[in-house]
Amino acid sequence: MSIVRTYRRDEDGTLNFREAWFSQYEGEELGQFVVNHGTVGHQSKTETAKDVTEATALGLLDAFSEQCTEDGFLPLTEAEQHWVIVQYTLKSVEGTDRDKYLETTAKESLTGHLAWRGLGTVESSDYAPRKLNIRILSPEPKRAVSAIKTCLREAKLDFTKLTIATAPFDGLDNLKQAHPLPAKGTFSLS
């Protein structure tokens, strides 16, 4: 069962989000139904219904989707989002075991940190010669950049080798460096 993630921009420009999902307990038929909501960029509020069957969860998810639509919350299209690229400079061409640990840890940290604030999803990661790229899709790239810096600092991941860039969804060839500033050169994924 997938997650339902919706957004609504208020008249003052504030972006709010609501999302819901069902996760089964390991090895059991029951699980929990989770509703998470708040203002994008801020820690969300979460409500959980425990010991829910999958059939009940499907009904709850349908009701949640209906209520979101009635309240003006809709899923964002890809075109309404931006890429935020977290890039680490590596010491070797292909990446070492330490770099693979960095990739796994950074992705895990960013996934949770961004999700609980409605700031986006970690979509993928890849290695280029001497670079690790982590691709994030976000509805609010400026806020996401700030949250990413906070998250990676708190996780004690190597901040000195970090560069962050943003681009519209259909403009990955037009990445603009957002950290550190001023940019010392052209940002490149390869």
XYZ file of N, CA and C in Angstrom:
570
model
N 0.862 -1.171 0.000
C 0.000 0.000 0.000
C 0.906 1.230 0.000
N 0.568 2.184 -0.804
C 1.423 3.359 -0.937
C 0.990 4.482 -0.011
N 1.801 5.496 -0.001
C 1.531 6.678 0.809
C 0.693 7.659 -0.017
N -0.215 8.346 0.634
C -0.978 9.424 0.000
C -0.395 10.715 0.561
N 0.150 11.552 -0.323
C 0.794 12.796 0.099
C 0.153 13.944 -0.659
N -0.382 14.927 0.079
C -1.085 16.047 -0.550
C -0.590 17.376 0.027
N -0.810 18.445 -0.755
C -0.359 19.782 -0.365
C -1.445 20.809 -0.686
N -1.403 21.924 0.053
C -2.277 23.064 -0.231
C -1.523 24.334 0.134
N -1.549 25.300 -0.780
C -0.925 26.595 -0.507
C -2.010 27.561 -0.042
N -1.808 28.160 1.137
C -2.754 29.128 1.676
C -2.637 30.453 0.930
N -3.586 31.346 1.181
C -3.593 32.655 0.527
C -2.321 33.456 0.804
N -1.719 33.253 1.985
C -0.490 33.978 2.329
C 0.757 33.315 1.759
N 0.598 32.226 0.990
C 1.729 31.553 0.361
C 2.292 30.385 1.156
N 1.780 30.153 2.356
C 2.268 29.056 3.192
C 1.831 27.724 2.594
N 2.784 26.802 2.469
C 2.493 25.476 1.940
C 2.290 24.511 3.101
N 1.138 23.842 3.111
C 0.812 22.851 4.141
C 0.753 21.482 3.488
N 0.951 20.440 4.291
C 0.884 19.095 3.744
C 0.118 18.163 4.666
N -0.419 17.131 4.058
C -1.070 16.026 4.755
C -0.639 14.753 4.047
N -0.327 13.738 4.834
C -0.001 12.454 4.234
C -0.482 11.337 5.148
N -0.743 10.191 4.550
C -1.200 9.036 5.320
C -0.646 7.769 4.682
N -0.431 6.749 5.518
C 0.033 5.457 5.035
C -0.295 4.378 6.054
N -0.203 3.153 5.600
C -0.432 1.982 6.438
C 0.830 1.144 6.414
N 1.293 0.731 7.574
C 2.435 -0.182 7.625
C 2.086 -1.345 8.540
N 2.287 -2.550 8.006
C 1.978 -3.755 8.772
C 3.113 -4.073 9.729
N 2.726 -4.619 10.868
C 3.731 -5.100 11.808
C 4.401 -6.312 11.181
N 5.681 -6.457 11.414
C 6.439 -7.545 10.810
C 5.870 -8.910 11.214
N 5.530 -9.702 10.190
C 5.033 -11.049 10.421
C 3.599 -11.132 10.920
N 2.857 -10.025 10.893
C 1.480 -10.023 11.390
C 0.534 -9.448 10.342
N -0.755 -9.711 10.540
C -1.766 -9.178 9.634
C -2.177 -7.760 10.015
N -1.943 -7.390 11.261
C -2.309 -6.050 11.726
C -1.169 -5.073 11.490
N -1.504 -3.796 11.562
C -0.491 -2.763 11.392
C -0.987 -1.461 11.972
N -0.343 -0.388 11.549
C -0.766 0.923 12.023
C -1.050 1.836 10.839
N -2.089 2.652 11.006
C -2.456 3.651 10.020
C -1.982 4.991 10.561
N -1.180 5.707 9.768
C -0.539 6.931 10.234
C -0.989 8.117 9.391
N -1.360 9.204 10.066
C -1.667 10.473 9.407
C -0.668 11.489 9.933
N 0.006 12.146 9.007
C 1.049 13.114 9.329
C 0.667 14.415 8.629
N 0.742 15.556 9.340
C 0.321 16.814 8.720
C 1.030 17.986 9.379
N 1.091 19.092 8.626
C 1.694 20.299 9.179
C 2.052 21.298 8.096
N 2.816 22.299 8.509
C 3.327 23.312 7.597
C 4.659 22.821 7.047
N 4.832 22.904 5.742
C 6.066 22.450 5.113
C 7.244 23.214 5.717
N 8.252 22.460 6.116
C 9.455 23.042 6.703
C 9.492 22.974 8.212
N 8.375 22.598 8.826
C 8.292 22.498 10.284
C 7.956 21.066 10.681
N 8.400 20.678 11.870
C 8.101 19.339 12.379
C 6.594 19.123 12.362
N 6.175 18.009 11.804
C 4.744 17.737 11.634
C 4.119 17.146 12.886
N 2.797 17.070 12.851
C 2.029 16.405 13.902
C 1.604 15.054 13.333
N 1.610 14.039 14.172
C 1.309 12.689 13.714
C 0.236 12.057 14.582
N -0.701 11.398 13.936
C -1.735 10.637 14.632
C -1.666 9.217 14.104
N -1.782 8.233 15.011
C -1.629 6.839 14.640
C -2.796 6.011 15.168
N -3.313 5.149 14.324
C -4.304 4.151 14.741
C -3.598 2.799 14.689
N -3.510 2.119 15.831
C -2.773 0.854 15.910
C -3.719 -0.329 15.783
N -3.135 -1.489 15.473
C -3.858 -2.756 15.339
C -4.989 -2.663 14.321
N -4.653 -2.133 13.146
C -5.592 -1.945 12.046
C -5.348 -3.039 11.001
N -6.415 -3.587 10.442
C -6.265 -4.561 9.361
C -6.019 -3.818 8.049
N -5.528 -4.555 7.063
C -5.269 -3.935 5.767
C -6.565 -3.444 5.128
N -7.637 -4.211 5.265
C -8.931 -3.806 4.693
C -9.422 -2.507 5.333
N -9.304 -2.402 6.644
C -9.697 -1.173 7.337
C -8.815 -0.010 6.887
N -7.517 -0.285 6.745
C -6.577 0.761 6.320
C -6.923 1.284 4.935
N -7.334 0.395 4.028
C -7.725 0.839 2.684
C -8.908 1.796 2.755
N -9.890 1.477 3.603
C -11.038 2.366 3.786
C -10.627 3.699 4.387
N -9.726 3.647 5.359
C -9.234 4.885 5.984
C -8.462 5.732 4.972
N -7.673 5.075 4.134
C -6.897 5.794 3.128
C -7.818 6.459 2.105
N -8.866 5.764 1.695
C -9.846 6.359 0.766
C -10.539 7.567 1.406
N -10.946 7.419 2.671
C -11.610 8.526 3.381
C -10.648 9.705 3.547
N -9.393 9.409 3.840
C -8.376 10.450 3.976
C -8.231 11.211 2.659
N -8.122 10.489 1.559
C -7.971 11.116 0.237
C -9.169 12.000 -0.091
N -10.361 11.505 0.199
C -11.580 12.287 -0.046
C -11.579 13.586 0.753
N -11.239 13.475 2.044
C -11.225 14.656 2.911
C -10.178 15.666 2.444
N -9.025 15.171 2.024
C -7.985 16.069 1.516
C -8.486 16.840 0.304
N -9.123 16.147 -0.616
C -9.657 16.798 -1.816
C -10.692 17.857 -1.447
N -11.590 17.513 -0.524
C -12.602 18.471 -0.074
C -11.968 19.711 0.547
N -10.851 19.526 1.248
C -10.174 20.630 1.926
C -9.164 21.355 1.030
N -9.076 20.959 -0.242
C -8.185 21.634 -1.181
C -6.758 21.126 -1.166
N -6.507 19.991 -0.549
C -5.180 19.374 -0.549
C -5.102 18.400 -1.716
N -4.100 18.570 -2.579
C -3.937 17.720 -3.755
C -2.498 17.250 -3.878
N -2.281 16.105 -4.514
C -0.899 15.679 -4.774
C -0.230 16.679 -5.718
N 1.055 16.880 -5.550
C 1.810 17.749 -6.453
C 2.246 16.949 -7.673
N 2.259 17.596 -8.815
C 2.828 16.968 -9.997
C 4.344 17.094 -9.916
N 5.030 16.319 -10.707
C 6.497 16.425 -10.725
C 6.921 17.834 -11.141
N 6.211 18.420 -12.085
C 6.554 19.756 -12.586
C 6.433 20.829 -11.507
N 5.649 20.570 -10.452
C 5.489 21.536 -9.362
C 6.582 21.389 -8.306
N 7.499 20.461 -8.524
C 8.555 20.217 -7.549
C 9.922 20.552 -8.140
N 10.922 20.525 -7.282
C 12.289 20.846 -7.690
C 13.238 19.742 -7.258
N 14.336 19.640 -7.975
C 15.412 18.749 -7.566
C 16.323 19.482 -6.595
N 16.712 18.791 -5.571
C 17.762 19.269 -4.670
C 18.811 18.167 -4.690
N 20.004 18.514 -5.105
C 21.080 17.532 -5.218
C 22.081 17.761 -4.093
N 22.267 16.729 -3.291
C 23.282 16.736 -2.240
C 24.483 16.026 -2.827
N 25.613 16.704 -2.862
C 26.792 16.121 -3.487
C 27.971 16.149 -2.519
N 28.609 14.997 -2.388
C 29.821 14.878 -1.587
C 31.001 14.650 -2.516
N 32.087 15.368 -2.291
C 33.328 15.135 -3.004
C 34.012 13.937 -2.353
N 34.460 13.005 -3.178
C 35.098 11.781 -2.677
C 36.593 11.798 -2.954
N 37.332 11.014 -2.177
C 38.785 10.942 -2.356
C 39.181 9.987 -3.473
N 38.304 9.027 -3.796
C 38.634 8.067 -4.849
C 37.656 8.234 -6.013
N 38.007 7.658 -7.153
C 37.183 7.779 -8.356
C 35.850 7.061 -8.184
N 35.852 5.838 -7.629
C 34.636 5.033 -7.546
C 33.950 5.077 -6.193
N 34.623 5.515 -5.169
C 34.050 5.502 -3.828
C 34.540 4.293 -3.044
N 34.843 4.511 -1.786
C 35.350 3.457 -0.916
C 34.213 2.902 -0.055
N 34.531 1.935 0.793
C 33.534 1.419 1.737
C 33.037 2.539 2.641
N 33.947 3.438 3.027
C 33.562 4.583 3.855
C 32.561 5.471 3.116
N 32.756 5.644 1.811
C 31.840 6.448 1.005
C 30.475 5.779 0.884
N 30.454 4.465 0.780
C 29.182 3.729 0.716
C 28.437 3.836 2.049
N 29.187 3.835 3.145
C 28.584 4.053 4.468
C 27.991 5.466 4.527
N 28.732 6.449 4.031
C 28.256 7.833 3.982
C 26.960 7.918 3.176
N 26.919 7.261 2.025
C 25.725 7.263 1.175
C 24.522 6.701 1.935
N 24.686 5.533 2.531
C 23.587 4.881 3.257
C 23.118 5.725 4.426
N 24.053 6.214 5.217
C 23.712 7.005 6.403
C 23.064 8.330 6.028
N 23.600 9.001 5.029
C 23.035 10.286 4.596
C 21.625 10.091 4.057
N 21.400 9.075 3.246
C 20.068 8.823 2.687
C 19.059 8.518 3.793
N 19.451 7.689 4.759
C 18.551 7.362 5.868
C 18.216 8.604 6.684
N 19.233 9.391 7.008
C 19.017 10.606 7.803
C 18.125 11.599 7.067
N 18.420 11.815 5.793
C 17.654 12.781 4.999
C 16.222 12.319 4.776
N 16.022 11.034 4.555
C 14.675 10.511 4.313
C 13.745 10.870 5.461
N 14.148 10.566 6.679
C 13.309 10.854 7.838
C 13.169 12.336 8.112
N 14.285 13.045 8.082
C 14.283 14.472 8.410
C 13.370 15.251 7.461
N 13.478 14.997 6.170
C 12.678 15.732 5.186
C 11.213 15.301 5.226
N 10.971 14.009 5.387
C 9.597 13.496 5.367
C 8.759 14.072 6.507
N 9.307 14.138 7.713
C 8.534 14.624 8.861
C 8.306 16.128 8.793
N 8.869 16.790 7.790
C 8.670 18.226 7.599
C 7.991 18.547 6.267
N 7.586 17.510 5.538
C 6.920 17.705 4.256
C 7.806 18.306 3.189
N 9.119 18.156 3.354
C 10.069 18.825 2.466
C 10.548 17.990 1.287
N 10.059 16.778 1.162
C 10.441 16.011 -0.013
C 10.867 14.596 0.282
N 11.273 13.941 -0.802
C 11.648 12.535 -0.746
C 13.009 12.313 -1.382
N 13.776 11.403 -0.796
C 15.041 10.990 -1.385
C 14.681 10.026 -2.507
N 15.026 10.388 -3.731
C 14.634 9.603 -4.898
C 15.691 8.591 -5.329
N 16.964 8.963 -5.276
C 18.020 8.052 -5.725
C 19.378 8.607 -5.333
N 20.391 7.796 -5.591
C 21.770 8.249 -5.416
C 22.630 7.542 -6.455
N 23.750 8.144 -6.777
C 24.663 7.541 -7.745
C 26.067 8.098 -7.523
N 27.035 7.415 -8.120
C 28.419 7.845 -8.047
C 28.863 8.323 -9.423
N 29.554 9.437 -9.434
C 30.256 9.936 -10.610
C 31.728 9.940 -10.196
N 32.650 10.090 -11.120
C 34.053 10.110 -10.688
C 34.296 11.149 -9.588
N 34.695 10.660 -8.429
C 35.022 11.472 -7.244
C 33.835 12.234 -6.666
N 32.608 11.771 -6.952
C 31.417 12.442 -6.432
C 30.347 11.418 -6.045
N 29.620 11.738 -4.992
C 28.416 11.017 -4.606
C 27.265 11.999 -4.739
N 26.249 11.652 -5.525
C 25.075 12.494 -5.727
C 23.857 11.838 -5.088
N 23.149 12.591 -4.266
C 21.884 12.128 -3.693
C 20.804 13.066 -4.213
N 19.822 12.482 -4.911
C 18.763 13.265 -5.558
C 17.510 13.291 -4.684
N 17.024 14.498 -4.428
C 15.845 14.713 -3.595
C 14.836 15.508 -4.405
N 13.575 15.111 -4.325
C 12.497 15.853 -4.977
C 11.754 16.619 -3.897
N 11.649 17.952 -4.042
C 11.102 18.787 -2.979
C 10.136 19.841 -3.513
N 9.062 20.119 -2.740
C 8.147 21.191 -3.128
C 8.662 22.577 -2.735
N 9.613 22.635 -1.805
C 10.156 23.907 -1.306
C 11.679 23.797 -1.243
N 12.384 24.013 -2.364
C 13.824 23.763 -2.395
C 14.655 24.620 -1.436
N 14.306 25.886 -1.241
C 15.093 26.725 -0.327
C 15.014 26.206 1.098
N 13.811 25.849 1.528
C 13.649 25.285 2.871
C 14.328 23.924 2.973
N 14.269 23.158 1.892
C 14.909 21.842 1.897
C 16.418 21.977 2.061
N 17.033 22.941 1.396
C 18.476 23.147 1.516
C 18.837 23.442 2.971
N 18.092 24.303 3.606
C 18.335 24.636 5.006
C 18.181 23.400 5.899
N 17.121 22.633 5.664
C 16.878 21.424 6.463
C 17.961 20.369 6.222
N 18.426 20.253 4.998
C 19.481 19.290 4.666
C 20.756 19.633 5.422
N 21.117 20.902 5.443
C 22.329 21.307 6.169
C 22.193 20.978 7.654
N 21.041 21.267 8.241
C 20.795 20.957 9.653
C 20.884 19.454 9.892
N 20.223 18.680 9.054
C 20.182 17.228 9.195
C 21.585 16.622 9.129
N 22.353 17.005 8.127
C 23.680 16.404 7.942
C 24.654 16.847 9.032
N 24.481 18.067 9.538
C 25.302 18.520 10.669
C 24.986 17.701 11.915
N 23.677 17.530 12.191
C 23.254 16.768 13.367
C 23.670 15.302 13.282
N 23.693 14.744 12.066
C 24.103 13.350 11.865
C 25.620 13.200 11.876
N 26.317 14.327 12.002
C 27.785 14.353 12.031
C 28.401 13.720 10.788
N 27.779 14.024 9.639
C 28.324 13.567 8.369
C 29.226 14.665 7.825
N 30.208 14.296 7.085
C 31.281 15.190 6.643
C 30.730 16.422 5.931
N 30.673 17.529 6.655
C 30.085 18.765 6.133
C 31.059 19.531 5.245
N 32.356 19.288 5.376
C 33.354 20.041 4.608
C 33.394 19.631 3.141
N 32.916 18.459 2.815
C 32.931 17.970 1.427
C 31.561 18.096 0.759
N 30.656 18.842 1.386
C 29.272 18.927 0.953
C 29.018 20.122 0.035
N 28.285 19.849 -1.049
C 27.781 20.889 -1.939
C 26.312 20.559 -2.215
N 25.471 21.576 -2.299
C 24.047 21.373 -2.572
C 23.643 22.298 -3.720
N 22.857 21.740 -4.646
C 22.359 22.532 -5.774
C 20.871 22.239 -5.976
N 20.181 23.171 -6.632
C 18.750 23.006 -6.908
C 18.470 23.270 -8.385
N 17.352 22.691 -8.847
C 16.906 22.910 -10.230
C 15.430 22.579 -10.323
N 14.720 23.210 -11.269
C 13.334 22.802 -11.512
C 13.308 21.337 -11.952
N 12.146 20.701 -11.827
C 12.062 19.277 -12.137
C 12.577 18.966 -13.540
N 12.199 19.764 -14.507
C 12.599 19.484 -15.890
C 13.882 20.215 -16.297
N 14.641 20.711 -15.313
C 15.834 21.491 -15.632
C 17.103 21.030 -14.947
N 17.318 19.714 -14.870
C 18.530 19.217 -14.203
C 19.806 19.731 -14.848
N 19.724 20.162 -16.093
C 20.904 20.723 -16.754
C 21.149 22.179 -16.337
N 20.247 22.749 -15.542
C 20.385 24.128 -15.056
C 20.514 24.179 -13.538
N 21.319 23.299 -12.976
C 21.510 23.282 -11.525
C 22.193 24.556 -11.061
N 21.674 25.110 -9.965
C 22.273 26.309 -9.364
C 22.741 25.949 -7.960
N 23.983 26.221 -7.689
C 24.552 25.887 -6.385
C 23.903 26.739 -5.295
N 23.469 26.063 -4.215
C 22.817 26.741 -3.095
C 23.658 26.694 -1.829
N 24.652 25.817 -1.791
C 25.573 25.709 -0.654
C 26.862 25.066 -1.129
N 28.020 25.504 -0.754
C 28.261 26.785 -0.100
C 28.180 27.924 -1.108
N 27.932 29.088 -0.574
C 27.890 30.287 -1.404
C 28.985 31.244 -0.957
N 29.596 31.989 -1.823
C 29.387 31.982 -3.268
C 29.975 30.713 -3.894
N 29.391 30.309 -5.020
C 29.861 29.120 -5.740
C 31.258 29.383 -6.287
N 32.143 28.389 -6.127
C 33.520 28.549 -6.616
C 33.685 28.084 -8.045
N 32.681 27.406 -8.556
C 32.747 26.897 -9.923
C 31.376 26.448 -10.367
N 31.324 25.754 -11.473
C 30.069 25.251 -12.011
C 29.727 23.924 -11.337
N 28.482 23.766 -10.915
C 28.032 22.527 -10.300
C 27.736 21.515 -11.397
N 28.233 20.292 -11.230
C 28.039 19.248 -12.232
C 27.753 17.922 -11.549
N 26.817 17.163 -12.117
C 26.509 15.836 -11.590
C 27.573 14.809 -11.989
N 28.292 15.070 -13.045
C 29.292 14.093 -13.516
C 30.708 14.521 -13.189
